[in-house]
Every structure is written in C-alpha cells, then in structure tokens.
mmCIF file of C-alpha atoms and ligand atoms in Angstrom:
data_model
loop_
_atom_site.group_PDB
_atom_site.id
_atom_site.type_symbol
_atom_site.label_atom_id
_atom_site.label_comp_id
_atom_site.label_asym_id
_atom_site.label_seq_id
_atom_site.Cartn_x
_atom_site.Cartn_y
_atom_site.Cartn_z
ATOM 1 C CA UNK A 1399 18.918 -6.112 -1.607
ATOM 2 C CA UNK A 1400 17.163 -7.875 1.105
ATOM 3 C CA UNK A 1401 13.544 -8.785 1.971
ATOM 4 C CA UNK A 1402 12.120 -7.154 4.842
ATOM 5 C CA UNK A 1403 9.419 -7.969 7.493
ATOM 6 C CA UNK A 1404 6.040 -6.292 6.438
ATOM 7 C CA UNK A 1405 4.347 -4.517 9.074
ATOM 8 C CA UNK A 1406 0.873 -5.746 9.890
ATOM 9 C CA UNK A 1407 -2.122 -3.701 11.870
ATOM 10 C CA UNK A 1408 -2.125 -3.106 14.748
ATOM 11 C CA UNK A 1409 1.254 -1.925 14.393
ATOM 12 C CA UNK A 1410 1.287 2.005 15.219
ATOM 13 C CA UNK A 1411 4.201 2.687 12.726
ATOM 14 C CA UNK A 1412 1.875 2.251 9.866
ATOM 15 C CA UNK A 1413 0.080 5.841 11.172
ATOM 16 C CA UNK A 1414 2.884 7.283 11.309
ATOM 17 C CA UNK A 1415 2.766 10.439 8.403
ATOM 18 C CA UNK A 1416 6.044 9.797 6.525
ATOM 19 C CA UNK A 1417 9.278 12.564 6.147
ATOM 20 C CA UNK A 1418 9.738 13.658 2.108
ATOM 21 C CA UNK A 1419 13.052 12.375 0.871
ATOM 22 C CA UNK A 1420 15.212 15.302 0.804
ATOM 23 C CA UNK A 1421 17.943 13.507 -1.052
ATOM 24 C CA UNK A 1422 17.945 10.670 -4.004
ATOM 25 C CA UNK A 1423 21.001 9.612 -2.518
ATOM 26 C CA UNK A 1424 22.793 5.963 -2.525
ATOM 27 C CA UNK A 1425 20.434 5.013 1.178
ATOM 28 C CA UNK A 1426 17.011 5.895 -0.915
ATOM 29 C CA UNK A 1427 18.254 3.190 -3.944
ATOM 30 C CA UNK A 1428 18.982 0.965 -1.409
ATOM 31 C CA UNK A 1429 15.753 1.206 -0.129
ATOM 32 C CA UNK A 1430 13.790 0.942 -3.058
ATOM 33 C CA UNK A 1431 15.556 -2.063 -3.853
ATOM 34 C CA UNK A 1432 14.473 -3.663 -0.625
ATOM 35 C CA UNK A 1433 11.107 -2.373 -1.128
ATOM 36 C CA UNK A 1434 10.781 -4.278 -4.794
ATOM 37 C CA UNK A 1435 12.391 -6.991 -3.146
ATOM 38 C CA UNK A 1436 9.691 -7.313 -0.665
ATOM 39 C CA UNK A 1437 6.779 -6.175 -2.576
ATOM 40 C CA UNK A 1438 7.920 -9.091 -5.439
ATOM 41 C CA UNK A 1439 8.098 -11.850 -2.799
ATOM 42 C CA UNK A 1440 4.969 -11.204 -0.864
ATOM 43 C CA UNK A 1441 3.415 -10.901 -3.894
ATOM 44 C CA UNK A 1442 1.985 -7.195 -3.734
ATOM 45 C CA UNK A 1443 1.748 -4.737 -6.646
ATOM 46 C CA UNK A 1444 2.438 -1.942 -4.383
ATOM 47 C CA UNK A 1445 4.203 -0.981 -1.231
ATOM 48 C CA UNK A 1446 4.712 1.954 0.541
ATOM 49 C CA UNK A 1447 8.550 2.249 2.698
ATOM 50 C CA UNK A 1448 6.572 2.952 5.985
ATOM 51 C CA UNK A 1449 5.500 -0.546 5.411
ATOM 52 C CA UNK A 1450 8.718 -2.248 6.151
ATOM 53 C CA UNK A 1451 8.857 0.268 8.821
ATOM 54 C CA UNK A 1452 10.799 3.356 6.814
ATOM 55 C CA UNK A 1453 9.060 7.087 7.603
ATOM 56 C CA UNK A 1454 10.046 8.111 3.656
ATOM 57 C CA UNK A 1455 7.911 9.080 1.024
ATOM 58 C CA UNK A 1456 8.993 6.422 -1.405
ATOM 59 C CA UNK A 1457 6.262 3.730 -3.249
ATOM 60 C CA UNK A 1458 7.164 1.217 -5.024
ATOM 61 C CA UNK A 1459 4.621 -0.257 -7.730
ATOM 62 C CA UNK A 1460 4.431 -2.784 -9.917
ATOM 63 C CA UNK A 1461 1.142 -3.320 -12.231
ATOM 64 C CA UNK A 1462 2.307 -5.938 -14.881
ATOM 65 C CA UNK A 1463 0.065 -8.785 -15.844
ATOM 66 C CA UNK A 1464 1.558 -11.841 -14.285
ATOM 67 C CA UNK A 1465 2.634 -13.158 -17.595
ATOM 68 C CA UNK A 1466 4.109 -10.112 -18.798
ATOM 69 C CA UNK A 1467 7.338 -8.750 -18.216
ATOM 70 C CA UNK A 1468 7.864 -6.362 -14.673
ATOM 71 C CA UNK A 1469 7.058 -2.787 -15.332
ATOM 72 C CA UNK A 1470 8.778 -1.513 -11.672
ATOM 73 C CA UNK A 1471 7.842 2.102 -11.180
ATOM 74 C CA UNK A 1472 9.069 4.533 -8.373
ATOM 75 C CA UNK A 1473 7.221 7.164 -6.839
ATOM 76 C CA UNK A 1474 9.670 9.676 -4.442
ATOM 77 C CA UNK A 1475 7.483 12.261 -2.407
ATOM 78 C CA UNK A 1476 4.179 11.539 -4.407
ATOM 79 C CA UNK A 1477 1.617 14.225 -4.394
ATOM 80 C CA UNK A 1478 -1.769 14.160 -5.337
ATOM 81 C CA UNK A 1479 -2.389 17.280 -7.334
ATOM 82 C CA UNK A 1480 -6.026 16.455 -9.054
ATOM 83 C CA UNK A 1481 -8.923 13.831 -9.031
ATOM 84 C CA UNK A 1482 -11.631 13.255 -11.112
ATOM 85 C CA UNK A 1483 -15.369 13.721 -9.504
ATOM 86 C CA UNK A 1484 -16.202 10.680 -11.433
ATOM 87 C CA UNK A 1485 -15.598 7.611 -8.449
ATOM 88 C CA UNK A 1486 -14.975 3.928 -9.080
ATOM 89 C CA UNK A 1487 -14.901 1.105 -6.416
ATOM 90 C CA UNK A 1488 -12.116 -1.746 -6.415
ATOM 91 C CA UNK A 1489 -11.567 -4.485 -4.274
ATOM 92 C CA UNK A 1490 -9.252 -3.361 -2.048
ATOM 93 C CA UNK A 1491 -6.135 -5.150 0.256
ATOM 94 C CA UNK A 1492 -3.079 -4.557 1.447
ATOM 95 C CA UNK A 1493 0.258 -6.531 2.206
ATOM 96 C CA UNK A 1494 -0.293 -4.566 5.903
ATOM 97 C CA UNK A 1495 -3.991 -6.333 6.535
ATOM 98 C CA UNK A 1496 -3.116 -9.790 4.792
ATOM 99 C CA UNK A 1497 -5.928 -11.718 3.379
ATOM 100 C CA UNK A 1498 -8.576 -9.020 4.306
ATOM 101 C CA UNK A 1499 -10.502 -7.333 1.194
ATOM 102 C CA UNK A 1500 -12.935 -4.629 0.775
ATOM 103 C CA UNK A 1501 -14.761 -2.358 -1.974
ATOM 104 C CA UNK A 1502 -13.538 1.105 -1.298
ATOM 105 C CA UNK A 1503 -14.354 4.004 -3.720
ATOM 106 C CA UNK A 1504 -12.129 6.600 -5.103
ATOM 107 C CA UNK A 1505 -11.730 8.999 -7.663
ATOM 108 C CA UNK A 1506 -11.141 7.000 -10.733
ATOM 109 C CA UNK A 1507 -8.328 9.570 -12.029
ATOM 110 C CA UNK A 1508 -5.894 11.969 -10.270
ATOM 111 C CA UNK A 1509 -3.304 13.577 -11.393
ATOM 112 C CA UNK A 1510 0.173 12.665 -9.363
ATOM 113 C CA UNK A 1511 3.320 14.784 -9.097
ATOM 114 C CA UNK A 1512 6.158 12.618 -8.235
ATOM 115 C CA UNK A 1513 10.421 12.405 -8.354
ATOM 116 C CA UNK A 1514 11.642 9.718 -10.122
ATOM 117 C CA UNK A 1515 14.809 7.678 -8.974
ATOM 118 C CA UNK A 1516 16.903 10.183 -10.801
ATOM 119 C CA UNK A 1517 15.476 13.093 -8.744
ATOM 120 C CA UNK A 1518 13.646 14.342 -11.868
ATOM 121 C CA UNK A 1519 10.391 16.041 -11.419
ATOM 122 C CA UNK A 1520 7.593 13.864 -12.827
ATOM 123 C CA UNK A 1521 3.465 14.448 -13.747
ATOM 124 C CA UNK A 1522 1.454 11.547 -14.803
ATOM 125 C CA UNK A 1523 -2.052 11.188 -15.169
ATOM 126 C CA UNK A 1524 -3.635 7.787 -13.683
ATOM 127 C CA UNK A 1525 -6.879 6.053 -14.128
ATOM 128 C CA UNK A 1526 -8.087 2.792 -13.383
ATOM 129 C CA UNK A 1527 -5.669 0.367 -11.118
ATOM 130 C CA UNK A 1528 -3.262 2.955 -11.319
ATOM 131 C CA UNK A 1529 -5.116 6.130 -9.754
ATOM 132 C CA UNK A 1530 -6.621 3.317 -7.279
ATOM 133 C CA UNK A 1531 -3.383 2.211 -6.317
ATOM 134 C CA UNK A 1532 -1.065 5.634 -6.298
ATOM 135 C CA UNK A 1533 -3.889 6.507 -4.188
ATOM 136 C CA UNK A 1534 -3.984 3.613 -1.517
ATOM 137 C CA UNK A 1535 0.308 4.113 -1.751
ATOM 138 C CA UNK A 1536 -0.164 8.037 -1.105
ATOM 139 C CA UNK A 1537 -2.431 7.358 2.173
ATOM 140 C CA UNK A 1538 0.028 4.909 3.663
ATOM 141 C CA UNK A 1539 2.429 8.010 3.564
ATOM 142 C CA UNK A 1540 0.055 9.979 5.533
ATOM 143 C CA UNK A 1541 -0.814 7.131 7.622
ATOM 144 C CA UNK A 1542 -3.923 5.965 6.332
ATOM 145 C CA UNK A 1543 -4.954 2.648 5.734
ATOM 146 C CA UNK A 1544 -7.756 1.548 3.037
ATOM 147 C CA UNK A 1545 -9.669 -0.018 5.825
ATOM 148 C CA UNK A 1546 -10.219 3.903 6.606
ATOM 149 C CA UNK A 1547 -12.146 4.104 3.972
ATOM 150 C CA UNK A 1548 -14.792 1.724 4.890
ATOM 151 C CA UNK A 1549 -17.584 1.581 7.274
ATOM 152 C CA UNK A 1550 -17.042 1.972 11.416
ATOM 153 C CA UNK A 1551 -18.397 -1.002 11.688
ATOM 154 C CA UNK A 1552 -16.438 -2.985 9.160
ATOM 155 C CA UNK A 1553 -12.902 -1.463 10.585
ATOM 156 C CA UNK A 1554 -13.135 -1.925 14.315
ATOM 157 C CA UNK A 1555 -13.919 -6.375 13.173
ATOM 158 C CA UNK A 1556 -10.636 -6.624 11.704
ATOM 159 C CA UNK A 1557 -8.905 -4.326 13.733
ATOM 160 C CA UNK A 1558 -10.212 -6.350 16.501
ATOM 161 C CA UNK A 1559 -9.383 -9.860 14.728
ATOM 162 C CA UNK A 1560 -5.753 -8.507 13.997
ATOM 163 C CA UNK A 1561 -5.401 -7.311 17.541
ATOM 164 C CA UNK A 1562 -6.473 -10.864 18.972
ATOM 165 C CA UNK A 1563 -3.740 -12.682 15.873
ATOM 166 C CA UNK A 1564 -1.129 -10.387 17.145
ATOM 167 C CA UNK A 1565 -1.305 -11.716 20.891
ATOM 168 C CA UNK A 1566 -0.964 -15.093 19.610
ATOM 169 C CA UNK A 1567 3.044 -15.708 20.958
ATOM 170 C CA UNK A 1568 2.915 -18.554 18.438
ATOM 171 C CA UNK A 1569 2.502 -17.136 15.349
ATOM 172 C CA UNK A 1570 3.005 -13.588 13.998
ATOM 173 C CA UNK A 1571 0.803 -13.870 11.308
ATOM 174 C CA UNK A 1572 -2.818 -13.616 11.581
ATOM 175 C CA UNK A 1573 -5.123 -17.215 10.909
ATOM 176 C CA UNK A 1574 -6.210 -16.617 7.349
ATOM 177 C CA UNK A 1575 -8.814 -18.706 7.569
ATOM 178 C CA UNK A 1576 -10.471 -16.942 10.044
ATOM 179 C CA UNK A 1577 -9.802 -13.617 8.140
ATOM 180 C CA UNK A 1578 -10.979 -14.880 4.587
ATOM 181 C CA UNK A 1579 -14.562 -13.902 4.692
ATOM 182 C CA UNK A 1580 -17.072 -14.433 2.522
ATOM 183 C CA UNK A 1581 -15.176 -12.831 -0.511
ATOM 184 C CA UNK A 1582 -13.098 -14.522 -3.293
ATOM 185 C CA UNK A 1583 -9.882 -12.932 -2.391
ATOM 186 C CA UNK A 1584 -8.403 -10.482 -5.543
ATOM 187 C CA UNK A 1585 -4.837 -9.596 -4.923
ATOM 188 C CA UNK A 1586 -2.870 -6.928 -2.258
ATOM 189 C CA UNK A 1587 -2.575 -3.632 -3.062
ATOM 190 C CA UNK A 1588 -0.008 -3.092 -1.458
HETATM 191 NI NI1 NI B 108 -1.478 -1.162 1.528
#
C-alpha cells in the first residue's frame, strides 16, 4: 500500500467520467488499499479512485467517529438507484478543493446498488452522512464536483483562486489562508 498524490482543481482528470471495474481482480485490491491509505492520511472520510488520478468506479469510505474503531467500506461501480424527495443540506468539502466548504443540498436518502470487494452484488439504503457522502463519491465518478452544486457565482471564485494557487511554481498546494473563508471549517468529504 502506498499513499498517493490527491488531485486538486483545476486538474481536468477530476471530469473525467470513470470506466466500471469489469474485474475484482488482485490490481482493484491494490487500489483500494492505496485509496484507504490516502483517504486515512489526508484525513478524508471518502475518496473516489479518479482522485488519485484512477478512471475506476471504486469509493472508498470511511464514516467512524474519530474515537471509534474504522468502519472501511468499499463501493465497486456504485449506482444510484433511488432518492428521497425529502432534501437536506450539509457542509460540504472535498480532499480535491482543500480547505474550501459549502452547504449543498441533496436528497437525504437514496438507495445505492454497489459490488463489494468480493464481487458480490450489494443494496443498501443510506440516509444522513451516508446518502450525502455516497452521493458526493458517485459524482466524482461522473466527473462532478460538489462545487457543481452551488451557485455560478460561488464556483467560478474558487475555481479562479485554485487556478491562481496552481501557477504558484513554489508550492503545489493552494494558501489556506486565503481559501478559509468566513466558515468554521467541518471536515472533507472526500
Ligand atoms: Ni470529493
């Protein structure tokens, strides 16, 4: 297992729409144990493969209380099958758009279909962090970033503060103090 480099915005990978996993072979374990790697050191409760810059529907999540002990979960070729009308709002980030957080609203339940490392067909139904985060994971794999889900306005400022940190040849992370806003910062997403 290794930790990988997270890809930030603007890097194009992250809209790229990611290739189902065709088979759970010994490549995809590999994988997932770079991804829970990663995730665990950045710290991030979810990540998405495309995010170290692999076009596979794999997510990794992780939603255990800090305390408590790791509850790793694996999501191969996750599929949205149902969502609740009923919405809820959480303050959103991602390990992709570090130290950047919004409200976005979703449904506050969907119903996921899902392989599990074994290659066994899986169903669960989310609500809560869960559904908000299989939901942020799932639109990674199509290329979509929560920021998406925000207003015009909102977006194109830290896409355009991201695009300045990313010409800065002396650091490849962007300055989180110019990034923090005026909101108490929650955790990643993923
Ligand atoms: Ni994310």
């Amino acid at each position: 297992m290794a930790i990988r480099d997270i890809l930030i915005i603007p890097d194009k990978r992250l809209r790229a729409k990611s290739e189902p996993v065709k088979a759970i072979d010994a490549s995809v374990r590999a994988l997932v144990g770079d991804m829970f790697e990663t995730m665990y050191a950045a710290p991030g409760i979810g990540l998405a493969a495309i995010q170290i810059g692999v076009a596979h529907r794999v997510v990794t999540m992780d939603l255990a209380a800090k305390d408590a002990p790791p509850e790793p979960k694996v999501f191969i070729n996750p599929e949205i099958v149902g969502a609740s009308a009923e919405k809820s709002t959480y303050e959103e980030g991602c390990l992709s758009i570090p130290e950047y957080y919004e409200a976005v609203e979703r449904p506050q339940a969907v119903k996921v279909k899902y392989l599990d490392l074994d290659g066994k067909a899986q169903e669960i139904e989310a609500d809560g962090l869960l559904a908000t985060c299989l939901q942020h994971e799932v639109d990674h794999l199509n290329g979509v970033l929560f920021i998406d889900h925000i207003s015009k306005l909102k977006r194109d400022m830290v896409m355009k503060k991201f695009k300045k940190a990313a010409k800065k040849a002396d650091s490849d992370k962007p300055n989180s103090d110019e990034l923090a806003g005026d909101k108490e910062p929650s955790h990643h997403i993923g």
